[in-house]
Every structure is written in structure tokens, then in C-alpha cells.
């Protein structure tokens, strides 16, 4: 048991730690409890590169964006209610508190909710509490693992949800950088949730440039596949990844393949996408413009919104940008930063849980 959460079965295991099903004993609500190592935070803080969170099991979720220099995050924050004994200039959690505070504020139907982050002062663990996505990835697909494609009506439904989620993130100054089917999970009601912000970046509204090549190779934009690439538009790379994901939903396979990562990159840069004959002309048109190798002519989100395949020939327009992004996040207050991470209570109970589940 960790605070009010009864920790039960294992949902997933990754290099970062374990993900367990956790039940809030106050109302029996199920959550995904994800563990993360503070030792990694210390190493990343020492290198001045704030970390992100991985994914696993039945849920994934937002976490601090990497690549944030110390000038963007205070090295020491004033003490506040619920803070940990590590608070202060030597606090290894200080560089990520602002990002945690911001990601906890994200509120959109198609973005995974991060409810709280708990620090165990006696162990090398942070616990992150996410909403559950019990139905898993929207489609289970891989390089040598094709899947049954969805009908276009279902593809449209899921893609519209993903598009609205990405639009909300961009409006909040966040590029995801790893959009792919594995990071689009379905909750018990079948609602699509964007998860895993482990390589995401926050950007100033006047510039969305990113430099590092991160993400999953099969869904990486061609401008990121070149070894000598400079700064590129992060929002445009997200749009490419949305296109590659839509291709997977509609065809049951990846748009590009290769025997190695360099081969995959070469295919993305130089090869033409092949479209099955059963796809509608409107869907092929949309995919062609989403998977445009030139980021300058690749569709923007406003253009995608108005595409005839998305709107079903204007019969089903999306909700307005203003409505979709009305709860977009612009930053975090000092109080929100101070309260970003809470401390676990009842160490005797926690030690039993650690012994049972580690």
C-alpha cells in the first residue's frame, strides 16, 4: 500500500521499473502506478538534462521534457506543503518539478492524465499515478508483425481523436516527438489517449525548433533521418508521425521497412509510400500530404482539420480550435511547482509493498 493506493497486480515491466495496477481505497478507482528511479534523476540533473518518463503496461503518461537547460528551471525552489526532504539546492528533483507541474495541468480528453507524483524518501523510487488505459494500444503492430487494419470509418474516428490531442499539445507549447500506435492507448470506454512524453520538448510559442533525433525510427520524419540535419520544426515532425500512424491503422503495416535502423532511415528519406488499392482516394490524398518528405509543404494541423476525408466532405467538422484548446497550459505557478511532488507516508506499509512487488 502506498498512501491511499492499494498496489495489486503487475501491468508491465521496463528498464525504468515496474507499472502496477493501483486501487484508490477511498473510491475503488483504478490507476496505473509507474515507478521511476531517482538515481537516474540525479545523473540527469548532474548532466543538466532533465528526464522524461517511459511507458509500459496498461498506461503511459506525461513526464518532464528532456533537453531543458538550467536557465529554464530554478536550481532551488522554496519549500511548500507536501515537499520532500530533498528540496533545496542539492535536490535532484528540482530540475524536473516545473515540467511535472505543467504536465499535471494538461487536461484534454485525448491526453493521458498524470494525477500525482509520489516520492519515497527511504527508497530510490518515484511513483507516478496515471489514469488507466485498460484496452492497450490502438493497434499492435511492428516491423515483422502486421496487424488487421481498421475500416476507414474507425481509422477516421481514432485519427480525429489523435489529431485533437496533438493540436492541444502544440497549443500548449509541447511537441510529443514519438507519436506512434504504441503511444496511443484506449481506455475502458474506447477513448484514445496520447501517452509517453519521455522525449517530448516544450517550445516557445514563436519557435518550435528541435535538434536531436529522438523517437521511434519507423515513425521518424525524413528530416530527422539525416545525420547532418540541423534544427527542424518539431510540430512538423509530429504531423509526419501522425501520418505514419494513420497508415498503420488503415493498412495494418508500417509505411517503410528496413533490415536495420540505417536501412529504415534510407527508406524514409528516399522511397515512395505504396498504398493498397482498397483505400479511398480521399484517404490516399490525406496520407500523401501527411507523409510529404518536404516539411515546408507538409500539411499543417489547420489544413488537416479541413481535409475532406477528416470532415467526411464537410458533413462532420471537428470542434473548433478554440473549443479544443480552451484548457491549454501556458505555464505553472511557483505554488504548483512546489507541490509537484508529494511525499509517501506510512513507510512500514510501503516497505511491505516494495518487498512484495520488487
PDB file of C-alpha atoms in Angstrom, residues 100 155 171 201 239 252 254 306 335:
ATOM      1  CA  UNK A 100       5.919  17.820 -13.708  1.00  0.00           C
ATOM      2  CA  UNK A 155      -9.481   4.911 -38.741  1.00  0.00           C
ATOM      3  CA  UNK A 171      -1.170  24.867 -28.484  1.00  0.00           C
ATOM      4  CA  UNK A 201      10.014  19.014 -25.643  1.00  0.00           C
ATOM      5  CA  UNK A 239       2.477  15.605 -38.206  1.00  0.00           C
ATOM      6  CA  UNK A 252      -2.050  -2.976 -40.853  1.00  0.00           C
ATOM      7  CA  UNK A 254       4.381   0.144 -41.462  1.00  0.00           C
ATOM      8  CA  UNK A 306     -10.387  20.875 -43.148  1.00  0.00           C
ATOM      9  CA  UNK A 335       2.970  27.045  -5.734  1.00  0.00           C
TER      10      UNK A 335
END
